[in-house]
Amino acid sequence: LCGNWDLTHEGHEFIILSAASLLGQGDLIALVRSDDMYERQKGEPPIYNERQRARGITAVDGVKAGIVIPTDGKDSYKFIEELFEEGSPRLYFFGPDQLDPDQPSEWNKGLMEYFPETNFCQLPRYGECSSSAIKRIIGGGISPHGRTTRRL
């Protein structure tokens, strides 16, 4: 399961618990996109840096480890491969907004081609939770270092 994990919320917890229940408790590795990958994807820096996001996601029940992916493209697939003794994960989970089956992103398409023996699953959405919605509600009230910058 790979994500940005910026502003982790109950929707994230739901997909983590769903994935963990399918794998067996304690076997889930949550991959965290590096700050550079996040910024390329979102066009802005994350609120929490990659180390903070990895520590935060590791603290969620069901997660064995939060590991930062230092790169993207083929190098990221090799990095993932090296995490597993058998060379590839047996299951890989996409969040509810991470996979368009008709038009997968280049990274997701490459991932599925690189790991042909892996079973890929898309997890369902939990309510209306999203980090983007939380950021819109806050309205720019958080600095890149996670501190509130506006008086509430």
PDB file of N, CA, C and O in Angstrom, residues 1 5 8-30 54-66:
ATOM      1  N   LEU A   1       0.860  -1.170   0.000  1.00  0.00           N
ATOM      2  CA  LEU A   1       0.000   0.000   0.000  1.00  0.00           C
ATOM      3  C   LEU A   1       0.899   1.223   0.000  1.00  0.00           C
ATOM      4  O   LEU A   1       1.762   1.362   0.861  1.00  0.00           O
ATOM      5  N   TRP A   5       0.226   9.925   2.649  1.00  0.00           N
ATOM      6  CA  TRP A   5       0.013   9.864   4.092  1.00  0.00           C
ATOM      7  C   TRP A   5       0.222  11.213   4.766  1.00  0.00           C
ATOM      8  O   TRP A   5       0.688  11.296   5.892  1.00  0.00           O
ATOM      9  N   THR A   8      -2.980  12.171   7.883  1.00  0.00           N
ATOM     10  CA  THR A   8      -3.616  10.861   8.005  1.00  0.00           C
ATOM     11  C   THR A   8      -4.944  11.016   8.754  1.00  0.00           C
ATOM     12  O   THR A   8      -5.025  11.695   9.763  1.00  0.00           O
ATOM     13  N   HIS A   9      -5.996  10.384   8.216  1.00  0.00           N
ATOM     14  CA  HIS A   9      -7.347  10.532   8.753  1.00  0.00           C
ATOM     15  C   HIS A   9      -8.042   9.173   8.805  1.00  0.00           C
ATOM     16  O   HIS A   9      -7.450   8.147   8.456  1.00  0.00           O
ATOM     17  N   GLU A  10      -9.292   9.158   9.218  1.00  0.00           N
ATOM     18  CA  GLU A  10     -10.004   7.889   9.407  1.00  0.00           C
ATOM     19  C   GLU A  10     -10.187   7.111   8.099  1.00  0.00           C
ATOM     20  O   GLU A  10     -10.283   5.893   8.120  1.00  0.00           O
ATOM     21  N   GLY A  11     -10.208   7.781   6.969  1.00  0.00           N
ATOM     22  CA  GLY A  11     -10.263   7.066   5.688  1.00  0.00           C
ATOM     23  C   GLY A  11      -8.992   6.256   5.461  1.00  0.00           C
ATOM     24  O   GLY A  11      -9.033   5.122   4.989  1.00  0.00           O
ATOM     25  N   HIS A  12      -7.834   6.849   5.812  1.00  0.00           N
ATOM     26  CA  HIS A  12      -6.571   6.113   5.728  1.00  0.00           C
ATOM     27  C   HIS A  12      -6.592   4.918   6.675  1.00  0.00           C
ATOM     28  O   HIS A  12      -6.186   3.811   6.318  1.00  0.00           O
ATOM     29  N   GLU A  13      -7.053   5.157   7.889  1.00  0.00           N
ATOM     30  CA  GLU A  13      -7.115   4.077   8.874  1.00  0.00           C
ATOM     31  C   GLU A  13      -8.000   2.940   8.367  1.00  0.00           C
ATOM     32  O   GLU A  13      -7.658   1.761   8.514  1.00  0.00           O
ATOM     33  N   PHE A  14      -9.117   3.275   7.738  1.00  0.00           N
ATOM     34  CA  PHE A  14     -10.024   2.264   7.195  1.00  0.00           C
ATOM     35  C   PHE A  14      -9.329   1.416   6.131  1.00  0.00           C
ATOM     36  O   PHE A  14      -9.410   0.184   6.166  1.00  0.00           O
ATOM     37  N   ILE A  15      -8.618   2.054   5.178  1.00  0.00           N
ATOM     38  CA  ILE A  15      -7.984   1.248   4.128  1.00  0.00           C
ATOM     39  C   ILE A  15      -6.817   0.437   4.687  1.00  0.00           C
ATOM     40  O   ILE A  15      -6.574  -0.682   4.247  1.00  0.00           O
ATOM     41  N   ILE A  16      -6.120   0.982   5.682  1.00  0.00           N
ATOM     42  CA  ILE A  16      -5.032   0.229   6.311  1.00  0.00           C
ATOM     43  C   ILE A  16      -5.586  -1.001   7.028  1.00  0.00           C
ATOM     44  O   ILE A  16      -5.070  -2.108   6.878  1.00  0.00           O
ATOM     45  N   LEU A  17      -6.650  -0.824   7.802  1.00  0.00           N
ATOM     46  CA  LEU A  17      -7.245  -1.963   8.511  1.00  0.00           C
ATOM     47  C   LEU A  17      -7.815  -2.983   7.528  1.00  0.00           C
ATOM     48  O   LEU A  17      -7.713  -4.194   7.755  1.00  0.00           O
ATOM     49  N   SER A  18      -8.377  -2.507   6.418  1.00  0.00           N
ATOM     50  CA  SER A  18      -8.889  -3.419   5.389  1.00  0.00           C
ATOM     51  C   SER A  18      -7.761  -4.240   4.788  1.00  0.00           C
ATOM     52  O   SER A  18      -7.861  -5.465   4.658  1.00  0.00           O
ATOM     53  N   ALA A  19      -6.672  -3.568   4.424  1.00  0.00           N
ATOM     54  CA  ALA A  19      -5.521  -4.269   3.840  1.00  0.00           C
ATOM     55  C   ALA A  19      -4.902  -5.228   4.851  1.00  0.00           C
ATOM     56  O   ALA A  19      -4.585  -6.378   4.519  1.00  0.00           O
ATOM     57  N   ALA A  20      -4.743  -4.775   6.088  1.00  0.00           N
ATOM     58  CA  ALA A  20      -4.137  -5.617   7.129  1.00  0.00           C
ATOM     59  C   ALA A  20      -4.978  -6.866   7.378  1.00  0.00           C
ATOM     60  O   ALA A  20      -4.436  -7.950   7.604  1.00  0.00           O
ATOM     61  N   SER A  21      -6.304  -6.731   7.333  1.00  0.00           N
ATOM     62  CA  SER A  21      -7.154  -7.901   7.575  1.00  0.00           C
ATOM     63  C   SER A  21      -7.028  -8.921   6.447  1.00  0.00           C
ATOM     64  O   SER A  21      -7.161 -10.119   6.679  1.00  0.00           O
ATOM     65  N   LEU A  22      -6.746  -8.469   5.242  1.00  0.00           N
ATOM     66  CA  LEU A  22      -6.562  -9.390   4.117  1.00  0.00           C
ATOM     67  C   LEU A  22      -5.190 -10.058   4.145  1.00  0.00           C
ATOM     68  O   LEU A  22      -5.034 -11.181   3.678  1.00  0.00           O
ATOM     69  N   LEU A  23      -4.205  -9.371   4.686  1.00  0.00           N
ATOM     70  CA  LEU A  23      -2.837  -9.898   4.736  1.00  0.00           C
ATOM     71  C   LEU A  23      -2.561 -10.753   5.965  1.00  0.00           C
ATOM     72  O   LEU A  23      -1.772 -11.676   5.915  1.00  0.00           O
ATOM     73  N   GLY A  24      -3.153 -10.379   7.051  1.00  0.00           N
ATOM     74  CA  GLY A  24      -2.784 -10.959   8.340  1.00  0.00           C
ATOM     75  C   GLY A  24      -2.140  -9.866   9.155  1.00  0.00           C
ATOM     76  O   GLY A  24      -1.286  -9.128   8.653  1.00  0.00           O
ATOM     77  N   GLN A  25      -2.566  -9.735  10.384  1.00  0.00           N
ATOM     78  CA  GLN A  25      -2.120  -8.636  11.238  1.00  0.00           C
ATOM     79  C   GLN A  25      -0.596  -8.576  11.316  1.00  0.00           C
ATOM     80  O   GLN A  25       0.071  -9.579  11.503  1.00  0.00           O
ATOM     81  N   GLY A  26      -0.078  -7.374  11.150  1.00  0.00           N
ATOM     82  CA  GLY A  26       1.358  -7.162  11.310  1.00  0.00           C
ATOM     83  C   GLY A  26       2.194  -7.361  10.068  1.00  0.00           C
ATOM     84  O   GLY A  26       3.402  -7.226  10.121  1.00  0.00           O
ATOM     85  N   ASP A  27       1.574  -7.671   8.925  1.00  0.00           N
ATOM     86  CA  ASP A  27       2.347  -7.910   7.707  1.00  0.00           C
ATOM     87  C   ASP A  27       2.318  -6.752   6.720  1.00  0.00           C
ATOM     88  O   ASP A  27       2.988  -6.804   5.692  1.00  0.00           O
ATOM     89  N   LEU A  28       1.557  -5.711   6.996  1.00  0.00           N
ATOM     90  CA  LEU A  28       1.380  -4.618   6.037  1.00  0.00           C
ATOM     91  C   LEU A  28       2.544  -3.634   6.088  1.00  0.00           C
ATOM     92  O   LEU A  28       2.879  -3.090   7.132  1.00  0.00           O
ATOM     93  N   ILE A  29       3.141  -3.412   4.930  1.00  0.00           N
ATOM     94  CA  ILE A  29       4.161  -2.380   4.782  1.00  0.00           C
ATOM     95  C   ILE A  29       3.499  -1.227   4.045  1.00  0.00           C
ATOM     96  O   ILE A  29       2.947  -1.397   2.959  1.00  0.00           O
ATOM     97  N   ALA A  30       3.527  -0.045   4.656  1.00  0.00           N
ATOM     98  CA  ALA A  30       2.965   1.151   4.040  1.00  0.00           C
ATOM     99  C   ALA A  30       4.108   1.944   3.424  1.00  0.00           C
ATOM    100  O   ALA A  30       5.017   2.387   4.121  1.00  0.00           O
ATOM    101  N   ALA A  54       6.283   8.883   7.568  1.00  0.00           N
ATOM    102  CA  ALA A  54       6.606   7.458   7.762  1.00  0.00           C
ATOM    103  C   ALA A  54       6.410   7.048   9.225  1.00  0.00           C
ATOM    104  O   ALA A  54       5.847   5.988   9.510  1.00  0.00           O
ATOM    105  N   ARG A  55       6.854   7.900  10.152  1.00  0.00           N
ATOM    106  CA  ARG A  55       6.652   7.597  11.575  1.00  0.00           C
ATOM    107  C   ARG A  55       5.165   7.575  11.914  1.00  0.00           C
ATOM    108  O   ARG A  55       4.699   6.710  12.659  1.00  0.00           O
ATOM    109  N   GLY A  56       4.422   8.529  11.378  1.00  0.00           N
ATOM    110  CA  GLY A  56       2.988   8.603  11.659  1.00  0.00           C
ATOM    111  C   GLY A  56       2.227   7.390  11.164  1.00  0.00           C
ATOM    112  O   GLY A  56       1.375   6.843  11.866  1.00  0.00           O
ATOM    113  N   ILE A  57       2.533   6.938   9.975  1.00  0.00           N
ATOM    114  CA  ILE A  57       1.790   5.802   9.408  1.00  0.00           C
ATOM    115  C   ILE A  57       2.203   4.498  10.094  1.00  0.00           C
ATOM    116  O   ILE A  57       1.407   3.583  10.246  1.00  0.00           O
ATOM    117  N   THR A  58       3.445   4.414  10.558  1.00  0.00           N
ATOM    118  CA  THR A  58       3.895   3.231  11.289  1.00  0.00           C
ATOM    119  C   THR A  58       3.142   3.093  12.610  1.00  0.00           C
ATOM    120  O   THR A  58       2.949   1.979  13.106  1.00  0.00           O
ATOM    121  N   ALA A  59       2.696   4.196  13.165  1.00  0.00           N
ATOM    122  CA  ALA A  59       1.977   4.167  14.447  1.00  0.00           C
ATOM    123  C   ALA A  59       0.539   3.659  14.319  1.00  0.00           C
ATOM    124  O   ALA A  59      -0.094   3.357  15.328  1.00  0.00           O
ATOM    125  N   VAL A  60       0.036   3.527  13.101  1.00  0.00           N
ATOM    126  CA  VAL A  60      -1.337   3.062  12.901  1.00  0.00           C
ATOM    127  C   VAL A  60      -1.386   1.546  13.084  1.00  0.00           C
ATOM    128  O   VAL A  60      -0.532   0.817  12.549  1.00  0.00           O
ATOM    129  N   ASP A  61      -2.357   1.065  13.852  1.00  0.00           N
ATOM    130  CA  ASP A  61      -2.519  -0.384  14.056  1.00  0.00           C
ATOM    131  C   ASP A  61      -2.594  -1.105  12.717  1.00  0.00           C
ATOM    132  O   ASP A  61      -3.276  -0.659  11.800  1.00  0.00           O
ATOM    133  N   GLY A  62      -1.883  -2.219  12.640  1.00  0.00           N
ATOM    134  CA  GLY A  62      -1.906  -3.029  11.432  1.00  0.00           C
ATOM    135  C   GLY A  62      -0.732  -2.780  10.503  1.00  0.00           C
ATOM    136  O   GLY A  62      -0.501  -3.545   9.575  1.00  0.00           O
ATOM    137  N   VAL A  63       0.024  -1.715  10.730  1.00  0.00           N
ATOM    138  CA  VAL A  63       1.164  -1.394   9.870  1.00  0.00           C
ATOM    139  C   VAL A  63       2.449  -1.923  10.507  1.00  0.00           C
ATOM    140  O   VAL A  63       2.786  -1.581  11.637  1.00  0.00           O
ATOM    141  N   LYS A  64       3.138  -2.763   9.773  1.00  0.00           N
ATOM    142  CA  LYS A  64       4.425  -3.304  10.236  1.00  0.00           C
ATOM    143  C   LYS A  64       5.499  -2.223  10.165  1.00  0.00           C
ATOM    144  O   LYS A  64       6.311  -2.081  11.067  1.00  0.00           O
ATOM    145  N   ALA A  65       5.501  -1.465   9.064  1.00  0.00           N
ATOM    146  CA  ALA A  65       6.499  -0.413   8.880  1.00  0.00           C
ATOM    147  C   ALA A  65       6.020   0.581   7.839  1.00  0.00           C
ATOM    148  O   ALA A  65       5.362   0.201   6.876  1.00  0.00           O
ATOM    149  N   GLY A  66       6.370   1.847   8.053  1.00  0.00           N
ATOM    150  CA  GLY A  66       6.188   2.885   7.044  1.00  0.00           C
ATOM    151  C   GLY A  66       7.550   3.159   6.448  1.00  0.00           C
ATOM    152  O   GLY A  66       8.486   3.534   7.168  1.00  0.00           O
TER     153      GLY A  66
END
